[in-house]
mmCIF file of C-alpha atoms in Angstrom:
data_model
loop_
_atom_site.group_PDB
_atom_site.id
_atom_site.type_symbol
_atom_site.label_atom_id
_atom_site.label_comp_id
_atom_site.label_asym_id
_atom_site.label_seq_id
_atom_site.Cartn_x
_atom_site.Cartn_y
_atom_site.Cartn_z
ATOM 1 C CA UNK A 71 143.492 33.889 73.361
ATOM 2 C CA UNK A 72 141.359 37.116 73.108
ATOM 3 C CA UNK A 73 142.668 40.633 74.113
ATOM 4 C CA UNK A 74 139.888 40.678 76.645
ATOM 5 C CA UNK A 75 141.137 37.276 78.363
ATOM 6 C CA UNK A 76 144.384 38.856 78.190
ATOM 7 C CA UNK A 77 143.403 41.913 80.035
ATOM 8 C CA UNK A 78 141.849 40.090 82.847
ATOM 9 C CA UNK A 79 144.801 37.363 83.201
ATOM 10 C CA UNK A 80 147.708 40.774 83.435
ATOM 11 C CA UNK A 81 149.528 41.077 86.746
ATOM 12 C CA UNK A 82 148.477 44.984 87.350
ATOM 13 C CA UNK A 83 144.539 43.105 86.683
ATOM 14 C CA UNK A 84 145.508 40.551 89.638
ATOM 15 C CA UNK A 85 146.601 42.803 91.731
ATOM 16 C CA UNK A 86 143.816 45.549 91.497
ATOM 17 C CA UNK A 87 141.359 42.227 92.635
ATOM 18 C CA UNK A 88 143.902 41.002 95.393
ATOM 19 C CA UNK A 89 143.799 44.950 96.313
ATOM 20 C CA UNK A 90 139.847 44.900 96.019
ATOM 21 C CA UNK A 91 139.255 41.533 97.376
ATOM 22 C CA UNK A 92 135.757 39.715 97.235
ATOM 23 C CA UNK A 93 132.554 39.726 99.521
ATOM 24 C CA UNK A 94 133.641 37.245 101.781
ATOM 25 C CA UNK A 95 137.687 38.067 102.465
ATOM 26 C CA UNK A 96 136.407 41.440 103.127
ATOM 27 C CA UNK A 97 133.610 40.078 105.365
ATOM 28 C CA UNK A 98 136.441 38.274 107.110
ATOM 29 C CA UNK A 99 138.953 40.608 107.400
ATOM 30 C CA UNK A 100 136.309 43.235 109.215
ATOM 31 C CA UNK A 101 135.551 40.204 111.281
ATOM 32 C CA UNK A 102 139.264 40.431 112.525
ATOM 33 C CA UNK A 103 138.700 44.089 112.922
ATOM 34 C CA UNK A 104 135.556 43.508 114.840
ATOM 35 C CA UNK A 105 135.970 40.555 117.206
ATOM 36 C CA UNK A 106 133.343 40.779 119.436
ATOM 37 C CA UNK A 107 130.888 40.916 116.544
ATOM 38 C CA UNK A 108 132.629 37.933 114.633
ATOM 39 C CA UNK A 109 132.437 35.976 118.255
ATOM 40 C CA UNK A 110 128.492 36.555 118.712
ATOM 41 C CA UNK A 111 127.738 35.453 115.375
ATOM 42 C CA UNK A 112 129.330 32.501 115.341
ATOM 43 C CA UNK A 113 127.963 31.554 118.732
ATOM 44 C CA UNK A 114 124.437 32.198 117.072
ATOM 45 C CA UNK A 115 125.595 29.839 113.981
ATOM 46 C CA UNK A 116 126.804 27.280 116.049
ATOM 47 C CA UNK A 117 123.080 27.468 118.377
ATOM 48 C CA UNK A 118 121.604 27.582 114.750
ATOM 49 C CA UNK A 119 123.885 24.506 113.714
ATOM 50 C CA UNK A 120 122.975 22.459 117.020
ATOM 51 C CA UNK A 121 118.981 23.002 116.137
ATOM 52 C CA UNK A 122 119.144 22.286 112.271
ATOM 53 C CA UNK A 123 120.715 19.250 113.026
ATOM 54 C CA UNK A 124 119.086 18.305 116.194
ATOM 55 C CA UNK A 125 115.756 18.340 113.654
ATOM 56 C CA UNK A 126 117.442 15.916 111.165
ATOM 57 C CA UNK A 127 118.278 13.046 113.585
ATOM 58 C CA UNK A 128 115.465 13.234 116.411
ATOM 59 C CA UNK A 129 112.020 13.168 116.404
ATOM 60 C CA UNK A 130 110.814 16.266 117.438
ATOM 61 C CA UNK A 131 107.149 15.954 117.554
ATOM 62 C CA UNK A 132 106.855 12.934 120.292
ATOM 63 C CA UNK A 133 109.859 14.431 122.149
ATOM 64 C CA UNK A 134 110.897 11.146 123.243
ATOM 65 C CA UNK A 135 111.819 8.274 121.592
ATOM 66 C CA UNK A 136 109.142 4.936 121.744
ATOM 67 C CA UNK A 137 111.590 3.208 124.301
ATOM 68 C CA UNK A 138 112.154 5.928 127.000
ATOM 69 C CA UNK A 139 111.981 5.907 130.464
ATOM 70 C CA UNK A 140 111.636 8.366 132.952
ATOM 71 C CA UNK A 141 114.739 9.761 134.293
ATOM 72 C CA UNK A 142 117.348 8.104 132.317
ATOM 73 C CA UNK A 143 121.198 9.350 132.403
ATOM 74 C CA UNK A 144 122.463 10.527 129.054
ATOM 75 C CA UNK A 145 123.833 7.804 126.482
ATOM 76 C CA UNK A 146 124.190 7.088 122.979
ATOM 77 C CA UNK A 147 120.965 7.078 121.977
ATOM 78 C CA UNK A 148 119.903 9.539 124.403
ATOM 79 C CA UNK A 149 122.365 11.963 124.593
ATOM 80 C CA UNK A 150 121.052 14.656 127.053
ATOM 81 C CA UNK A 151 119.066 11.677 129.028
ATOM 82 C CA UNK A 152 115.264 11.688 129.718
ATOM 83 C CA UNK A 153 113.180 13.838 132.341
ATOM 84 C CA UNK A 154 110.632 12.691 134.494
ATOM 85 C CA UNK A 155 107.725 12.475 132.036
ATOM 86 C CA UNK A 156 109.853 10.609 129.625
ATOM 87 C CA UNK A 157 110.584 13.143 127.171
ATOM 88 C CA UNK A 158 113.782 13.343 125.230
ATOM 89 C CA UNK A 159 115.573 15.975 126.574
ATOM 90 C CA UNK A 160 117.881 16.533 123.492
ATOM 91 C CA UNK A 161 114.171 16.893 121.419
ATOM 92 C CA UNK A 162 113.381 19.264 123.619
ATOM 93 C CA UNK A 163 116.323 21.278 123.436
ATOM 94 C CA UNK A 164 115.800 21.318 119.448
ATOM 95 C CA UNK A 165 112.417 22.505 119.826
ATOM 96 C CA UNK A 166 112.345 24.922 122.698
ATOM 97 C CA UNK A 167 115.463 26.937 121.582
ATOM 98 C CA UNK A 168 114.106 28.521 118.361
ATOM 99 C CA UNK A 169 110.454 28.694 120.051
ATOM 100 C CA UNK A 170 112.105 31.363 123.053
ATOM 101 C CA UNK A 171 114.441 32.771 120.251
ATOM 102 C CA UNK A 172 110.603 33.208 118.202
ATOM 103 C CA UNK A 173 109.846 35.394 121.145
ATOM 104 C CA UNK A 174 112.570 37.192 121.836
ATOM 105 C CA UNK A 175 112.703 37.974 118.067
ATOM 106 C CA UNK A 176 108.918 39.158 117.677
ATOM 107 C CA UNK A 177 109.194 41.186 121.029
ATOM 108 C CA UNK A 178 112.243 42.635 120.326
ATOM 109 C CA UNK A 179 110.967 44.272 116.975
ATOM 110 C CA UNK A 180 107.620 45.132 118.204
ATOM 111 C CA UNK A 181 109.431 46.873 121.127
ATOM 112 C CA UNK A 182 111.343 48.806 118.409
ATOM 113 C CA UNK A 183 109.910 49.874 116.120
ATOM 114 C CA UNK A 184 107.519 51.434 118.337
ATOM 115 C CA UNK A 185 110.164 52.835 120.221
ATOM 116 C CA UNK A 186 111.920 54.489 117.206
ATOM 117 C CA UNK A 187 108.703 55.699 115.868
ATOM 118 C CA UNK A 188 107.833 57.838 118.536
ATOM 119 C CA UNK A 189 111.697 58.938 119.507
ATOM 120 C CA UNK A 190 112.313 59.632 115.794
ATOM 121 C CA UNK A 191 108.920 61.559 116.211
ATOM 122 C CA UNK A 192 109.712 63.283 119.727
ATOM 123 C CA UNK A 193 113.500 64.060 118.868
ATOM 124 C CA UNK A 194 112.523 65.256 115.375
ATOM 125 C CA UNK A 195 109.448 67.360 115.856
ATOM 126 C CA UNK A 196 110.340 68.569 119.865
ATOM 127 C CA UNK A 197 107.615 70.878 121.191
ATOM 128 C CA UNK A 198 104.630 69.153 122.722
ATOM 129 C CA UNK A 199 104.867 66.375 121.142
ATOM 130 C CA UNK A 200 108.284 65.745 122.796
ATOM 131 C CA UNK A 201 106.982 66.796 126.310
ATOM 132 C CA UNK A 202 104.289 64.173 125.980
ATOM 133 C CA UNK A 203 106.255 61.344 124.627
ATOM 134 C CA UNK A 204 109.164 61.882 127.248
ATOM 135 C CA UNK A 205 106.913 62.002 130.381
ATOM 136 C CA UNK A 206 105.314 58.551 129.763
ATOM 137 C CA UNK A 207 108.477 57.168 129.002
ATOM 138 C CA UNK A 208 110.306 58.220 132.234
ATOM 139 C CA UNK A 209 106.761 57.360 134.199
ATOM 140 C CA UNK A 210 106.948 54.027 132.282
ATOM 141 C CA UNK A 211 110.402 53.163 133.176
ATOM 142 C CA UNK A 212 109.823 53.419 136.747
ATOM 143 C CA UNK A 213 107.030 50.618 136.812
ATOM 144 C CA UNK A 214 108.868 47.184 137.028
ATOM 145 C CA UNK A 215 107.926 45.901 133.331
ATOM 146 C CA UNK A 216 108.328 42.188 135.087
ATOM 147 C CA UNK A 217 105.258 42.770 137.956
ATOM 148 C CA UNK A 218 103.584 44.272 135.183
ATOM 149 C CA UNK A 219 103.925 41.015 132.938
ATOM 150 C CA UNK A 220 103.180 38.482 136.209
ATOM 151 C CA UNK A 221 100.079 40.551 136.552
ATOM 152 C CA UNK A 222 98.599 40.278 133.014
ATOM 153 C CA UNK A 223 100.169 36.316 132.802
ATOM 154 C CA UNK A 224 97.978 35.943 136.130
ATOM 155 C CA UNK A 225 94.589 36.963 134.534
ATOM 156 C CA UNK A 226 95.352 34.885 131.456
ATOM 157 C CA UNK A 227 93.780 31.451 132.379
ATOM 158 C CA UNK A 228 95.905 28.499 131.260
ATOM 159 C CA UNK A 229 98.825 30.647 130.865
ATOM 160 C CA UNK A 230 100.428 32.665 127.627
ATOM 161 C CA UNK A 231 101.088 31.227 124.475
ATOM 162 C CA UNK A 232 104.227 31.742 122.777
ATOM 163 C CA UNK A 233 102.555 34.431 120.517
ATOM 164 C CA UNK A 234 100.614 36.268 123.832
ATOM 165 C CA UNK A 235 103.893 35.937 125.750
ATOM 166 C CA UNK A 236 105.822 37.451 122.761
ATOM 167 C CA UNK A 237 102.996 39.840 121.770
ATOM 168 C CA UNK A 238 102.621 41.433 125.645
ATOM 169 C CA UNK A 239 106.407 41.331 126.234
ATOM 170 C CA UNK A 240 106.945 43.398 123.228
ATOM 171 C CA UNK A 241 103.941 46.038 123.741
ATOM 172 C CA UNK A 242 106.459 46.909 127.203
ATOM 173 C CA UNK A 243 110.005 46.837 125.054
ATOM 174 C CA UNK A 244 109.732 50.084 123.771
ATOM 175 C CA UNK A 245 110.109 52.173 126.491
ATOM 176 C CA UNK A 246 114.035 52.074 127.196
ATOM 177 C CA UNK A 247 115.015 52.357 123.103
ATOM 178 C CA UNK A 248 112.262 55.181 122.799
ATOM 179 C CA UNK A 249 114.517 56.869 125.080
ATOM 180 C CA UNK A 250 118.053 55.504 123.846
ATOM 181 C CA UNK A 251 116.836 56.379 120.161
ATOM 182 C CA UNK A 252 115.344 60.114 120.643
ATOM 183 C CA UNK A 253 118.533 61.144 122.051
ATOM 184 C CA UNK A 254 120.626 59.790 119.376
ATOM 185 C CA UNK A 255 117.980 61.999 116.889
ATOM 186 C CA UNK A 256 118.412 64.898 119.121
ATOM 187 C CA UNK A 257 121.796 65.071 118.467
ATOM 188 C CA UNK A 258 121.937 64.326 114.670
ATOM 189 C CA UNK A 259 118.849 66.457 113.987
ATOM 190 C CA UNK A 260 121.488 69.487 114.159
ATOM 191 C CA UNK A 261 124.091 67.999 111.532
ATOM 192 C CA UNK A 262 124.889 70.181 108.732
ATOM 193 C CA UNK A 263 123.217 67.545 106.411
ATOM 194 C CA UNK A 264 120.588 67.600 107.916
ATOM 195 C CA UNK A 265 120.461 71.412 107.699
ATOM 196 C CA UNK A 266 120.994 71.178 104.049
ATOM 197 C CA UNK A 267 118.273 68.861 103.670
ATOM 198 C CA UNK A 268 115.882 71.006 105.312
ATOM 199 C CA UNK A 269 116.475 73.874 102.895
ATOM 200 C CA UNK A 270 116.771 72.331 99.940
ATOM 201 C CA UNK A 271 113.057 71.303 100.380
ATOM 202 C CA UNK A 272 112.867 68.334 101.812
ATOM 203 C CA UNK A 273 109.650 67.787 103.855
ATOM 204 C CA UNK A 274 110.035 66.386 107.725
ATOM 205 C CA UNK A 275 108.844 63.052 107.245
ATOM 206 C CA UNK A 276 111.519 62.514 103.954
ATOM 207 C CA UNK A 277 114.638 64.113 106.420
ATOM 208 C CA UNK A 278 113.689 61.625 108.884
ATOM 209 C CA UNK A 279 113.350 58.600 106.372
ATOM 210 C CA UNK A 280 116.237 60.031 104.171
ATOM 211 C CA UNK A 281 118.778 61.148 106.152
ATOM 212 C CA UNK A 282 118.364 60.299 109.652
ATOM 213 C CA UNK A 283 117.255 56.593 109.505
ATOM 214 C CA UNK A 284 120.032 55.528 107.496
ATOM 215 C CA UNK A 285 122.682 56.962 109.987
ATOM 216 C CA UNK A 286 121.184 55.913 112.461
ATOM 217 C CA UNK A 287 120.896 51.682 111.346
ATOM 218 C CA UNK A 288 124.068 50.484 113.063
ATOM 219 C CA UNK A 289 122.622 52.053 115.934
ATOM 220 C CA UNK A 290 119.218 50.454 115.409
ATOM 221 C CA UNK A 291 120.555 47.388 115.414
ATOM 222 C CA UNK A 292 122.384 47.431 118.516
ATOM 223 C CA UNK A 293 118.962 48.215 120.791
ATOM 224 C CA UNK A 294 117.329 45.500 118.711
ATOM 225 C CA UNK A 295 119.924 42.674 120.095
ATOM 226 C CA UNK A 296 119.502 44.832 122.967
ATOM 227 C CA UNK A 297 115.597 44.461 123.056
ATOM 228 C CA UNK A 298 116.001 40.269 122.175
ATOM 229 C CA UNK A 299 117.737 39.903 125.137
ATOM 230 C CA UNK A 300 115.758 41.578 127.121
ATOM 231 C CA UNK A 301 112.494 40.122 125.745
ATOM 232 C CA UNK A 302 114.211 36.549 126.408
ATOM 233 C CA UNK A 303 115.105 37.260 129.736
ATOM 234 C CA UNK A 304 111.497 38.351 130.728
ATOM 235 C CA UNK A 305 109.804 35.388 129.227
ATOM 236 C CA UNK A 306 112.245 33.408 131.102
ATOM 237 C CA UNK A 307 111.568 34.957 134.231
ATOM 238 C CA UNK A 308 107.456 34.172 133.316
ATOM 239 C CA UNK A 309 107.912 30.778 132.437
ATOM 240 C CA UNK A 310 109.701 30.133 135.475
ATOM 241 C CA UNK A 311 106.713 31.884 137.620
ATOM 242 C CA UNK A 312 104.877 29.137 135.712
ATOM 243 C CA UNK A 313 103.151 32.155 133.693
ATOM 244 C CA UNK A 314 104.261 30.497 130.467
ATOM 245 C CA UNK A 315 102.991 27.879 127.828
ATOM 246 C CA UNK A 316 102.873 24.393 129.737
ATOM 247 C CA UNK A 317 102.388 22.910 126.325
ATOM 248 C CA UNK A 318 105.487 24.925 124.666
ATOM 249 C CA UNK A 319 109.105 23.168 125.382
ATOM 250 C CA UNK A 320 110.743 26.702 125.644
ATOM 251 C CA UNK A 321 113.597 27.098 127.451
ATOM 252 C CA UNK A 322 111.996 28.805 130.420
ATOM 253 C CA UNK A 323 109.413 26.004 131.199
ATOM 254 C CA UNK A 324 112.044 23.593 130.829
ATOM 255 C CA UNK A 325 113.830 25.251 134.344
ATOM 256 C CA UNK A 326 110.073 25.550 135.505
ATOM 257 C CA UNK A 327 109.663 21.802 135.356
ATOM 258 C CA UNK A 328 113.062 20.780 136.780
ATOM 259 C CA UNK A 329 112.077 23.110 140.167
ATOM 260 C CA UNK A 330 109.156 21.994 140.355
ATOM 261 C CA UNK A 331 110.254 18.290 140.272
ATOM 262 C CA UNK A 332 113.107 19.521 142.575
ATOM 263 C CA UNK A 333 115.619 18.180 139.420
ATOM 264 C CA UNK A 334 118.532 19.985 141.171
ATOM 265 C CA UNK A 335 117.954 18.598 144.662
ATOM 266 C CA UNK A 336 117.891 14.616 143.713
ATOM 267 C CA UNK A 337 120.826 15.159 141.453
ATOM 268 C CA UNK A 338 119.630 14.879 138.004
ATOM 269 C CA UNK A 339 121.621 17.292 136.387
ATOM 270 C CA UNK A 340 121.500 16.239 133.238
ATOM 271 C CA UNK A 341 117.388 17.967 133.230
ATOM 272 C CA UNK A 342 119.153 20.948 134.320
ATOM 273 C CA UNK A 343 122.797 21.627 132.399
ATOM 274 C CA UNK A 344 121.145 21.525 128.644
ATOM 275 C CA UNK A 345 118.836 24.687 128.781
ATOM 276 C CA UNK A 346 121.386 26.546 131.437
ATOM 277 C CA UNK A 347 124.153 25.884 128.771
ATOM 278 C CA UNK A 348 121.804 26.895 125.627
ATOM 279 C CA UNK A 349 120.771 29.883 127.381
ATOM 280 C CA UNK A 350 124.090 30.853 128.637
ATOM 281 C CA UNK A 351 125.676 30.798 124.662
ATOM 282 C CA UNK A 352 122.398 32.739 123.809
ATOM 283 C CA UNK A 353 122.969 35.514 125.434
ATOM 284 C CA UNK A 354 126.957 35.260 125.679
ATOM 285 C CA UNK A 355 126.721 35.556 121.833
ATOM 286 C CA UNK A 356 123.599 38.733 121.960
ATOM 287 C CA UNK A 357 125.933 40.417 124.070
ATOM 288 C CA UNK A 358 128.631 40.011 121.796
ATOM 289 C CA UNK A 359 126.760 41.012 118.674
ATOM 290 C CA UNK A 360 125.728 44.258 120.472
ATOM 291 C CA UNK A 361 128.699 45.036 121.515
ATOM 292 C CA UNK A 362 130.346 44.711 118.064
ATOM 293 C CA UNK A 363 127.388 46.687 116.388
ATOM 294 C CA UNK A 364 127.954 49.505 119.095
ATOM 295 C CA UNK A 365 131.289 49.888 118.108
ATOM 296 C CA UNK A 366 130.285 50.484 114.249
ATOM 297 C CA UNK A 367 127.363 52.950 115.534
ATOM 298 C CA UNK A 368 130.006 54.786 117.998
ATOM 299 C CA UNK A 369 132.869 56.541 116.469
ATOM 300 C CA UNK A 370 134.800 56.931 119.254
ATOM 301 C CA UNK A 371 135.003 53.268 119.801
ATOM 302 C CA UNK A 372 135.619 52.816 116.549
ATOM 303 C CA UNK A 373 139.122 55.248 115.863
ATOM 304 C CA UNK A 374 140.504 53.399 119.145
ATOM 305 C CA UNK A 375 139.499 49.852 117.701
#
């Protein structure tokens, strides 16, 4: 055996890895740290789990098998039952879940990344530019973003896509973490760093990138879960209005159909219990996740953790 393979097989050589640890123990252990951030992603793994195999064992471009009938009770083969057109509810479920995730997703980021980009701009810059920024976001945030949404799905004939919907719910998403986001810059803009920065020549637009941005990730990624939830909800609440996609399975026009066939009235519950219990792990396991981001973004939170 080689020196080298000796060196690596010592005790003090074990130990130092045992003391290091790999990728994944470490990942784990922080998980134990972090609970609420461990819990949300596993919820999302196990939603993610339920759709990548819900693709692999049902047909999910009929959504119903060739034998259905309207209305029938879960069973074996059909194991969240049938709705009233026939369709297989458990094909549904497959498809609709990552089509409203799709738009919470797409809204959420449009929503922001505008939102940072103008409070990394107001905070940063102040002045005018601040003024201007911060008045239409507090006159913005006083319009209910959900009559504004019913108003534009109104003039769309045949109702939103699942792009529109996503598109128009993000274009109103960056209001609240415009404001959430310039006051975090407003207070870091004064670190020492940041000072230091400054003078050893760095222009504005590098501080911000440089300096700034990175500190402020954990953060970002707390009013991004934030902003997916949100987005979710208010496509929810369209599709329900019967604003949404008639020919999209989402979740939302999955509750639209069972009150308009009055699903909860005749007892058919099995119409009803799959998209209340896929939402309700959704956003169970968003919440989580944001909390569990927060508490890497807030120090405070943190040193009591």
């Amino acid at each position: 055996m080689s020196s080298a393979v000796q060196v690596l097989t010592t005790p003090e050589q074990r130990q130092i890895q045992e003391v290091r640890g790999t990728p994944v123990r470490d990942s784990l252990r922080y998980m134990r740290r972090n609970p609420s951030l461990g819990f949300g992603i596993a919820l999302l793994l196990a939603l993610l789990g339920f759709i990548v195999i819900g693709h692999l064992t049902v047909d999910t471009i009929q959504y119903r098998p060739l034998s259905a009938r309207p209305l029938q009770p879960p069973s074996r083969d059909l194991p969240f039952g049938t709705d009233k057109q026939g369709r297989n509810l458990y094909a549904v479920m497959v498809v609709g879940t990552p089509l409203t995730l799709r738009i919470g997703l797409m809204a959420g980021v449009i929503g922001v990344t505008i939102g940072a980009a103008l409070a990394f701009t107001a905070g940063y810059y102040g002045g005018w530019v601040d003024a201007i920024i911060r008045v239409v976001v507090d006159v913005g945030l006083t319009i209910p973003g959900l009559l504004i949404l019913i108003i534009i799905g109104m003039r769309v004939r045949g109702g939103l896509t699942v792009d529109q919907m996503a598109l128009v719910v993000g274009l109103l998403a960056w209001l609240y973490p415009a404001r959430t986001i310039r006051s975090q810059v407003l207070t870091l803009k004064e670190r020492g760093y940041v000072q230091i920065a400054r003078l050893s020549g760095m222009s504005n637009p590098e501080v911000i990138v440089k300096e700034l941005l990175p500190n402020l990730l954990p953060y970002l990624g707390a009013s991004l879960v934030g902003s997916v939830s949100a987005a979710i909800l208010a496509s929810i609440g369209l599709e329900v209005l019967g604003l949404g996609p008639f020919e999209a399975p989402t979740l939302g026009m999955t509750i639209y159909w069972v009150n308009y066939n009055a699903a909860i009235i005749n007892g058919w519950w099995w119409w009803w219990v799959p998209p209340i219990v896929v939402i309700a792990i959704l956003f169970i396991g968003l919440f989580s996740i944001a909390v569990g981001l927060d508490e890497i973004a807030n120090p405070r939170v943190r040193s009591r953790a």
